[in-house]
Amino acid sequence: MVDKEKDEMVVTPWEVKGKVDYERLIKEFGTQPITEELLQKIAKHTDKLHLQLRRQLFFSHRDLDVLLNLYDKGIKFVLYTGRGPSGPVHIGHLIPWIFTKHLQEKFKTRIYFQMTDDEKFLVEDELKLEQTRKFGRENALDLIALGFEPEDTFIIFDVEDIDLLYDISLEVAKRITYSTAKATFGFQDSTNIGWIFWPAIQAVPCFIHAKLTGENVPALIPAAIDQDPYWRVTRDIAQKLGYYKPAQIHCRLLPGLGGGGKMSSSEPETTIFTTDKSEAVKRKIWNAFTGGKETAAEQKKIGAEPNICTIFQYYYFLFEERDEKLSEREKKCRNGEILCGECKMDLAERVNGFLAEHQKRREKARNIVEKFHIKR
Ligand code: TRP
């Protein structure tokens, strides 16, 4: 866990607090920044660089260069990502999934998606197992709505599919000591023993492809940086089990509309859920924290601050694809030519347009979930 004294940043798989300093995370977690050279290497396979790479949403990695070198030599890889179903899905969750889908398309790879209904049951005091399992099923609809390839997408619902995971999780667990787990995850004497074992389960999809197909290939994990502790322990034991170390590509956390931290389901008024009605979206965006000034007159005179504005972040992360339009908006904001009301209304319209489509596809997904459910 990160020292709380220094400006209150806390980033663990179960808690994200304060202003997140990504440069510092690269240092403290010991990951690699994504360099220009690496971007070029990726672009060789994907044509144009994806927005999320161009704008450094994905900003750090482990062994992505190694993975791409293997790929050039003919060794394929699989993708692996997941979700802790502790509540409904919000727009922040969709961001790495959208990128993962892009990678699936460009590299024509299989993806394993772990729905950790077991983890959320163990970790969240107030959640019952039947609730996390239900959220898992509902959250899968959001994933499917993004258009993943059914032939190549394997969702694992942990509780239901534990028979597939159990043998590898034992191999993993046997090789991680309590002292390593404690140092990595900050376990306490009061931590329940299910939680202490649990990281072994999150390691399994890194290796499951070999068991299912007989093909031993590395996994690439696109995920928010807060998941990194899991991969540190997994990487340590991978080769002992005869597998490749999994590679990672890490993204930032989308801040809530209140500013700071990450968008979180526990703060519903600053979080846009995928099932929100258009009125709720308008209200939440209207009340968002911006970089604007007290009065319109002042803002017209001295301009506003897009760098601290949560609304601008939404354009940046997802809702303005066109780089020229984005910098135009930024410039206009800085010199007071555009006021917050206009930016908010424009954003609300885009978010609602996106959600209307998403919600339709999400409902249709109900009939086809089983196509995506991992097969034996
Ligand atoms: N632990 C993650 C969460 O709470 C869920 C998860 C499982 C995951 N496997 C993953 C996330 C792989 C990213 C990549 O959200």
Short mmCIF file of C-alpha atoms and ligand atoms in Angstrom, two decimals:
data_model
loop_
_atom_site.label_atom_id
_atom_site.label_comp_id
_atom_site.label_asym_id
_atom_site.label_seq_id
_atom_site.Cartn_x
_atom_site.Cartn_y
_atom_site.Cartn_z
CA MET A 1 0.00 0.00 0.00
CA VAL A 2 1.10 3.52 -0.68
CA ASP A 3 2.16 5.79 2.17
CA LYS A 4 -0.83 7.84 3.31
CA GLU A 5 1.28 10.68 4.70
CA LYS A 6 2.34 11.99 1.30
CA ASP A 7 -0.60 13.99 -0.08
CA GLU A 8 -3.08 11.23 0.79
CA MET A 9 -2.81 9.20 -2.40
CA VAL A 10 -3.94 5.63 -1.79
CA VAL A 11 -4.05 3.16 -4.69
CA THR A 12 -4.74 -0.50 -3.91
CA PRO A 13 -7.01 -2.99 -5.69
CA TRP A 14 -9.69 -2.21 -3.11
CA GLU A 15 -9.26 1.47 -2.46
CA VAL A 16 -8.38 4.54 -4.53
CA LYS A 17 -8.23 7.85 -2.71
CA GLY A 18 -6.86 11.34 -3.21
CA LYS A 19 -5.21 12.83 -6.26
CA VAL A 20 -3.56 10.06 -8.22
CA ASP A 21 0.02 10.82 -9.28
CA TYR A 22 0.69 8.43 -12.16
CA GLU A 23 4.39 9.20 -12.48
CA ARG A 24 4.80 8.27 -8.87
CA LEU A 25 2.84 5.05 -9.35
CA ILE A 26 5.19 3.97 -12.15
CA LYS A 27 8.07 4.43 -9.72
CA GLU A 28 6.42 2.89 -6.69
CA PHE A 29 4.92 -0.08 -8.51
CA GLY A 30 8.07 -0.53 -10.61
CA THR A 31 6.28 -0.58 -13.98
CA GLN A 32 7.53 0.87 -17.29
CA PRO A 33 6.25 4.03 -18.96
CA ILE A 34 4.89 3.59 -22.49
CA THR A 35 7.51 5.20 -24.69
CA GLU A 36 7.23 6.68 -28.17
CA GLU A 37 9.20 3.70 -29.47
CA LEU A 38 6.73 1.24 -27.97
CA LEU A 39 3.82 3.21 -29.41
CA GLN A 40 5.39 2.89 -32.86
CA LYS A 41 5.70 -0.82 -32.35
CA ILE A 42 2.03 -1.10 -31.41
CA ALA A 43 0.97 1.08 -34.34
CA LYS A 44 2.67 -1.34 -36.72
CA HIS A 45 -0.11 -3.80 -35.89
CA THR A 46 -3.06 -1.48 -35.32
CA ASP A 47 -2.75 1.12 -38.13
CA LYS A 48 -3.71 4.34 -36.39
CA LEU A 49 -3.00 4.44 -32.67
CA HIS A 50 -6.13 4.09 -30.58
CA LEU A 51 -7.34 7.26 -28.86
CA GLN A 52 -6.56 5.74 -25.49
CA LEU A 53 -2.90 5.33 -26.48
CA ARG A 54 -2.62 8.66 -28.29
CA ARG A 55 -3.91 10.44 -25.20
CA GLN A 56 -1.90 8.42 -22.75
CA LEU A 57 -4.83 6.90 -20.96
CA PHE A 58 -2.81 3.74 -21.13
CA PHE A 59 0.44 5.04 -19.80
CA SER A 60 2.38 2.19 -18.25
CA HIS A 61 3.14 -1.48 -18.90
CA ARG A 62 5.12 -4.55 -18.01
CA ASP A 63 6.72 -6.61 -20.78
CA LEU A 64 4.51 -5.33 -23.57
CA ASP A 65 7.67 -4.95 -25.66
CA VAL A 66 8.62 -8.56 -24.89
CA LEU A 67 5.13 -9.72 -25.86
CA LEU A 68 5.20 -7.87 -29.18
CA ASN A 69 8.62 -9.27 -30.00
CA LEU A 70 7.28 -12.76 -29.38
CA TYR A 71 4.28 -11.92 -31.54
CA ASP A 72 6.60 -10.92 -34.38
CA LYS A 73 8.23 -14.33 -34.06
CA GLY A 74 4.86 -16.03 -34.43
CA ILE A 75 3.95 -16.59 -30.77
CA LYS A 76 0.41 -15.35 -30.28
CA PHE A 77 -1.03 -14.08 -27.03
CA VAL A 78 -4.39 -14.00 -25.30
CA LEU A 79 -6.04 -11.04 -23.66
CA TYR A 80 -7.26 -11.14 -20.11
CA THR A 81 -9.27 -8.59 -18.17
CA GLY A 82 -12.07 -8.62 -15.65
CA ARG A 83 -14.51 -6.94 -13.38
CA GLY A 84 -15.39 -7.06 -9.69
CA PRO A 85 -19.20 -7.05 -9.79
CA SER A 86 -19.99 -5.02 -6.68
CA GLY A 87 -22.68 -2.92 -8.33
CA PRO A 88 -23.84 -1.59 -11.67
CA VAL A 89 -21.33 -0.71 -14.39
CA HIS A 90 -20.44 2.95 -14.94
CA ILE A 91 -18.74 4.70 -17.82
CA GLY A 92 -15.33 4.52 -16.13
CA HIS A 93 -15.46 0.73 -16.32
CA LEU A 94 -16.15 0.75 -20.04
CA ILE A 95 -12.96 2.59 -20.91
CA PRO A 96 -10.44 -0.26 -20.60
CA TRP A 97 -13.00 -2.68 -22.06
CA ILE A 98 -13.34 -0.53 -25.17
CA PHE A 99 -9.58 -0.61 -25.56
CA THR A 100 -9.49 -4.36 -24.96
CA LYS A 101 -12.02 -4.85 -27.72
CA HIS A 102 -9.84 -2.79 -30.05
CA LEU A 103 -6.90 -5.10 -29.26
CA GLN A 104 -9.08 -8.15 -29.87
CA GLU A 105 -10.02 -6.79 -33.28
CA LYS A 106 -6.53 -5.81 -34.33
CA PHE A 107 -4.66 -8.85 -33.07
CA LYS A 108 -7.50 -11.34 -33.61
CA THR A 109 -6.98 -12.82 -30.19
CA ARG A 110 -9.03 -14.65 -27.66
CA ILE A 111 -10.06 -12.81 -24.52
CA TYR A 112 -10.72 -14.25 -21.09
CA PHE A 113 -12.89 -12.04 -18.93
CA GLN A 114 -13.10 -12.82 -15.22
CA MET A 115 -16.21 -11.80 -13.33
CA THR A 116 -15.08 -11.91 -9.70
CA ASP A 117 -18.33 -12.44 -7.85
CA ASP A 118 -16.35 -14.39 -5.23
CA GLU A 119 -13.85 -11.57 -4.63
CA LYS A 120 -16.53 -8.95 -4.13
CA PHE A 121 -18.42 -11.19 -1.74
CA LEU A 122 -15.29 -11.73 0.37
CA VAL A 123 -14.16 -8.11 0.33
CA GLU A 124 -17.36 -6.11 0.68
CA ASP A 125 -18.87 -6.53 4.14
CA GLU A 126 -22.37 -5.65 3.14
CA LEU A 127 -22.72 -7.74 -0.04
CA LYS A 128 -24.35 -11.17 -0.09
CA LEU A 129 -23.15 -13.85 -2.47
CA GLU A 130 -26.39 -13.88 -4.40
CA GLN A 131 -26.02 -10.14 -4.97
CA THR A 132 -22.49 -10.26 -6.39
CA ARG A 133 -23.52 -13.19 -8.61
CA LYS A 134 -26.47 -11.23 -9.89
CA PHE A 135 -24.36 -8.13 -10.52
CA GLY A 136 -21.92 -10.40 -12.37
CA ARG A 137 -24.65 -11.53 -14.74
CA GLU A 138 -25.91 -7.97 -15.23
CA ASN A 139 -22.40 -6.52 -15.71
CA ALA A 140 -21.68 -9.12 -18.40
CA LEU A 141 -24.42 -7.49 -20.48
CA ASP A 142 -22.43 -4.25 -20.54
CA LEU A 143 -19.37 -6.07 -21.75
CA ILE A 144 -21.26 -7.89 -24.47
CA ALA A 145 -22.99 -4.65 -25.54
CA LEU A 146 -19.59 -3.25 -26.54
CA GLY A 147 -19.47 -5.73 -29.41
CA PHE A 148 -16.90 -8.33 -28.40
CA GLU A 149 -16.48 -11.30 -30.73
CA PRO A 150 -18.59 -14.19 -29.33
CA GLU A 151 -16.32 -16.88 -30.81
CA ASP A 152 -13.29 -15.38 -29.13
CA THR A 153 -14.65 -14.08 -25.82
CA PHE A 154 -14.79 -16.29 -22.75
CA ILE A 155 -16.47 -14.90 -19.66
CA ILE A 156 -15.65 -16.69 -16.43
CA PHE A 157 -18.20 -16.32 -13.64
CA ASP A 158 -15.97 -17.36 -10.76
CA VAL A 159 -18.50 -19.01 -8.45
CA GLU A 160 -20.19 -20.93 -11.22
CA ASP A 161 -16.98 -21.83 -13.04
CA ILE A 162 -14.72 -22.56 -10.08
CA ASP A 163 -14.24 -26.17 -11.22
CA LEU A 164 -12.26 -24.79 -14.17
CA LEU A 165 -10.08 -22.59 -11.97
CA TYR A 166 -9.47 -24.65 -8.89
CA ASP A 167 -6.49 -26.81 -9.92
CA ILE A 168 -4.41 -23.89 -11.24
CA SER A 169 -5.36 -21.72 -8.26
CA LEU A 170 -3.92 -24.39 -5.95
CA GLU A 171 -0.67 -24.49 -7.92
CA VAL A 172 -0.46 -20.71 -7.64
CA ALA A 173 -1.44 -20.51 -3.97
CA LYS A 174 1.11 -23.12 -2.92
CA ARG A 175 3.90 -20.89 -4.24
CA ILE A 176 2.92 -17.59 -2.63
CA THR A 177 3.80 -17.18 1.03
CA TYR A 178 1.68 -15.32 3.51
CA SER A 179 4.48 -12.86 4.06
CA THR A 180 4.59 -11.96 0.34
CA ALA A 181 0.81 -11.64 0.19
CA LYS A 182 0.76 -9.48 3.29
CA ALA A 183 3.46 -7.17 1.99
CA THR A 184 1.80 -6.92 -1.43
CA PHE A 185 -1.82 -6.50 -0.43
CA GLY A 186 -1.57 -5.09 3.09
CA PHE A 187 -3.51 -7.94 4.73
CA GLN A 188 -4.16 -7.56 8.46
CA ASP A 189 -4.88 -10.05 11.25
CA SER A 190 -8.52 -9.08 10.87
CA THR A 191 -8.60 -9.92 7.12
CA ASN A 192 -10.85 -12.91 6.47
CA ILE A 193 -9.03 -16.02 5.22
CA GLY A 194 -11.06 -16.22 2.01
CA TRP A 195 -9.66 -12.87 0.95
CA ILE A 196 -6.12 -13.98 1.73
CA PHE A 197 -6.40 -16.97 -0.61
CA TRP A 198 -8.31 -15.02 -3.23
CA PRO A 199 -5.43 -13.46 -5.24
CA ALA A 200 -4.59 -17.00 -6.43
CA ILE A 201 -7.93 -17.00 -8.25
CA GLN A 202 -7.24 -13.75 -10.07
CA ALA A 203 -3.98 -15.26 -11.34
CA VAL A 204 -5.65 -18.26 -13.00
CA PRO A 205 -6.95 -16.71 -16.25
CA CYS A 206 -3.34 -15.70 -17.06
CA PHE A 207 -2.64 -19.40 -17.52
CA ILE A 208 -5.94 -21.07 -18.33
CA HIS A 209 -5.53 -20.96 -22.11
CA ALA A 210 -2.89 -23.70 -22.00
CA LYS A 211 -5.20 -25.97 -20.04
CA LEU A 212 -8.13 -25.40 -22.40
CA THR A 213 -6.27 -25.61 -25.70
CA GLY A 214 -2.85 -27.12 -25.05
CA GLU A 215 -1.30 -23.92 -26.42
CA ASN A 216 1.11 -22.23 -24.01
CA VAL A 217 1.06 -18.52 -24.91
CA PRO A 218 1.51 -15.36 -22.85
CA ALA A 219 -1.41 -13.24 -21.66
CA LEU A 220 -1.68 -9.47 -22.03
CA ILE A 221 -3.77 -7.80 -19.36
CA PRO A 222 -5.29 -4.38 -20.05
CA ALA A 223 -6.45 -3.07 -16.68
CA ALA A 224 -6.51 -0.03 -14.47
CA ILE A 225 -3.24 0.47 -12.60
CA ASP A 226 -4.83 -0.35 -9.22
CA GLN A 227 -4.82 -4.06 -10.18
CA ASP A 228 -1.05 -4.18 -10.49
CA PRO A 229 -0.34 -5.89 -7.13
CA TYR A 230 -2.07 -9.01 -8.40
CA TRP A 231 0.22 -9.19 -11.41
CA ARG A 232 3.34 -8.69 -9.34
CA VAL A 233 2.72 -11.89 -7.37
CA THR A 234 1.50 -13.72 -10.48
CA ARG A 235 4.59 -12.79 -12.46
CA ASP A 236 6.82 -14.06 -9.66
CA ILE A 237 5.45 -17.58 -9.86
CA ALA A 238 4.51 -17.91 -13.57
CA GLN A 239 7.73 -19.46 -14.76
CA LYS A 240 7.89 -21.87 -11.84
CA LEU A 241 4.63 -23.28 -13.19
CA GLY A 242 5.95 -23.45 -16.74
CA TYR A 243 4.05 -20.45 -18.11
CA TYR A 244 5.05 -17.09 -19.56
CA LYS A 245 4.93 -14.13 -17.23
CA PRO A 246 1.74 -12.21 -18.04
CA ALA A 247 2.29 -8.79 -19.62
CA GLN A 248 0.27 -5.75 -18.62
CA ILE A 249 -0.86 -2.47 -20.05
CA HIS A 250 -2.17 -0.10 -17.39
CA CYS A 251 -4.70 2.68 -17.66
CA ARG A 252 -5.59 5.66 -15.54
CA LEU A 253 -8.71 5.81 -13.42
CA LEU A 254 -11.54 7.95 -14.76
CA PRO A 255 -12.31 10.58 -12.13
CA GLY A 256 -15.86 11.04 -10.88
CA LEU A 257 -17.76 14.19 -11.75
CA GLY A 258 -16.90 15.54 -8.31
CA GLY A 259 -13.16 15.62 -9.10
CA GLY A 260 -10.35 13.53 -7.54
CA GLY A 261 -10.02 9.78 -6.97
CA LYS A 262 -11.85 7.58 -9.45
CA MET A 263 -15.46 7.33 -10.53
CA SER A 264 -17.03 5.15 -7.90
CA SER A 265 -20.39 3.45 -7.59
CA SER A 266 -20.50 4.46 -3.94
CA GLU A 267 -20.96 8.09 -5.03
CA PRO A 268 -23.94 7.80 -7.38
CA GLU A 269 -24.42 11.54 -7.95
CA THR A 270 -20.93 11.93 -9.44
CA THR A 271 -21.03 8.65 -11.37
CA ILE A 272 -22.75 7.95 -14.69
CA PHE A 273 -24.10 4.41 -14.78
CA THR A 274 -24.69 2.67 -18.10
CA THR A 275 -28.36 2.25 -17.21
CA ASP A 276 -28.94 5.89 -16.20
CA LYS A 277 -31.93 7.66 -17.73
CA SER A 278 -31.23 10.77 -19.76
CA GLU A 279 -32.63 13.10 -17.10
CA ALA A 280 -30.24 11.69 -14.48
CA VAL A 281 -27.31 12.06 -16.86
CA LYS A 282 -28.20 15.71 -17.48
CA ARG A 283 -28.53 16.41 -13.77
CA LYS A 284 -25.25 14.74 -12.83
CA ILE A 285 -23.35 16.51 -15.58
CA TRP A 286 -24.98 19.81 -14.71
CA ASN A 287 -23.75 19.52 -11.12
CA ALA A 288 -20.24 18.40 -12.05
CA PHE A 289 -17.04 20.02 -10.86
CA THR A 290 -15.47 22.14 -13.61
CA GLY A 291 -12.49 24.42 -14.07
CA GLY A 292 -14.82 27.39 -14.50
CA LYS A 293 -14.87 30.74 -12.73
CA GLU A 294 -17.40 32.13 -10.25
CA THR A 295 -19.15 34.32 -12.81
CA ALA A 296 -19.60 34.26 -16.57
CA ALA A 297 -18.13 37.75 -16.81
CA GLU A 298 -14.96 36.71 -15.04
CA GLN A 299 -14.64 33.57 -17.15
CA LYS A 300 -15.05 35.50 -20.39
CA LYS A 301 -12.30 37.83 -19.23
CA ILE A 302 -9.67 35.43 -17.88
CA GLY A 303 -10.76 32.01 -19.17
CA ALA A 304 -11.11 28.69 -17.32
CA GLU A 305 -8.97 25.67 -16.49
CA PRO A 306 -9.65 22.54 -18.56
CA ASN A 307 -6.82 20.72 -16.81
CA ILE A 308 -8.80 20.45 -13.57
CA CYS A 309 -12.24 20.12 -15.19
CA THR A 310 -14.09 16.80 -14.91
CA ILE A 311 -16.26 17.64 -17.93
CA PHE A 312 -13.19 18.16 -20.09
CA GLN A 313 -11.88 14.80 -18.91
CA TYR A 314 -14.93 13.11 -20.39
CA TYR A 315 -14.30 14.62 -23.78
CA TYR A 316 -10.68 13.63 -23.46
CA PHE A 317 -11.23 10.03 -22.39
CA LEU A 318 -14.12 9.05 -24.60
CA PHE A 319 -16.49 11.64 -25.97
CA GLU A 320 -14.34 13.61 -28.42
CA GLU A 321 -12.55 11.32 -30.85
CA ARG A 322 -11.27 14.09 -33.08
CA ASP A 323 -7.97 15.47 -31.79
CA GLU A 324 -8.41 18.83 -33.55
CA LYS A 325 -11.85 19.36 -32.04
CA LEU A 326 -10.54 18.51 -28.62
CA SER A 327 -7.73 21.04 -28.75
CA GLU A 328 -10.10 23.61 -30.17
CA ARG A 329 -12.38 23.12 -27.17
CA GLU A 330 -9.44 23.33 -24.81
CA LYS A 331 -8.24 26.58 -26.36
CA LYS A 332 -11.68 28.14 -26.29
CA CYS A 333 -12.06 27.19 -22.65
CA ARG A 334 -8.71 28.66 -21.68
CA ASN A 335 -9.39 31.98 -23.32
CA GLY A 336 -12.96 32.32 -22.13
CA GLU A 337 -14.71 31.87 -25.46
CA ILE A 338 -16.80 28.98 -24.22
CA LEU A 339 -18.62 28.74 -20.89
CA CYS A 340 -19.19 25.68 -18.72
CA GLY A 341 -22.93 25.51 -19.42
CA GLU A 342 -22.29 24.96 -23.11
CA CYS A 343 -19.68 22.27 -22.51
CA LYS A 344 -21.99 20.52 -20.08
CA MET A 345 -24.99 20.54 -22.37
CA ASP A 346 -22.96 19.34 -25.29
CA LEU A 347 -21.46 16.54 -23.20
CA ALA A 348 -24.83 15.47 -21.78
CA GLU A 349 -26.11 15.12 -25.33
CA ARG A 350 -23.17 12.98 -26.38
CA VAL A 351 -23.33 10.80 -23.29
CA ASN A 352 -27.05 10.29 -23.76
CA GLY A 353 -26.57 9.42 -27.42
CA PHE A 354 -23.95 6.88 -26.47
CA LEU A 355 -26.07 5.42 -23.67
CA ALA A 356 -29.22 5.14 -25.78
CA GLU A 357 -27.34 2.88 -28.19
CA HIS A 358 -25.56 1.02 -25.39
CA GLN A 359 -28.80 0.35 -23.52
CA LYS A 360 -30.39 -1.16 -26.62
CA ARG A 361 -27.47 -3.47 -27.21
CA ARG A 362 -27.34 -4.29 -23.52
CA GLU A 363 -30.94 -5.54 -23.55
CA LYS A 364 -30.31 -7.63 -26.66
CA ALA A 365 -27.29 -9.16 -24.92
CA ARG A 366 -29.60 -10.91 -22.44
CA ASN A 367 -30.43 -13.50 -25.06
CA ILE A 368 -26.85 -14.29 -26.00
CA VAL A 369 -24.90 -14.32 -22.71
CA GLU A 370 -24.40 -18.07 -22.88
CA LYS A 371 -22.54 -17.71 -26.18
CA PHE A 372 -19.90 -15.78 -24.26
CA HIS A 373 -19.81 -18.00 -21.18
CA ILE A 374 -16.60 -20.04 -20.97
CA LYS A 375 -17.06 -23.55 -22.31
CA ARG A 376 -15.64 -26.73 -20.93
N1 TRP B 1 -10.16 -7.52 -9.17
C1 TRP B 1 -10.82 -6.84 -10.25
C2 TRP B 1 -11.83 -5.82 -9.69
O1 TRP B 1 -12.10 -5.78 -8.53
C3 TRP B 1 -11.52 -7.79 -11.18
C4 TRP B 1 -10.55 -8.51 -12.09
C5 TRP B 1 -10.29 -9.86 -12.10
C6 TRP B 1 -9.73 -7.92 -13.09
N2 TRP B 1 -9.37 -10.13 -13.04
C7 TRP B 1 -9.01 -8.98 -13.66
C8 TRP B 1 -9.56 -6.61 -13.55
C9 TRP B 1 -8.11 -8.74 -14.70
C10 TRP B 1 -8.68 -6.38 -14.57
C11 TRP B 1 -7.94 -7.44 -15.12
O2 TRP B 1 -12.34 -5.04 -10.42
#
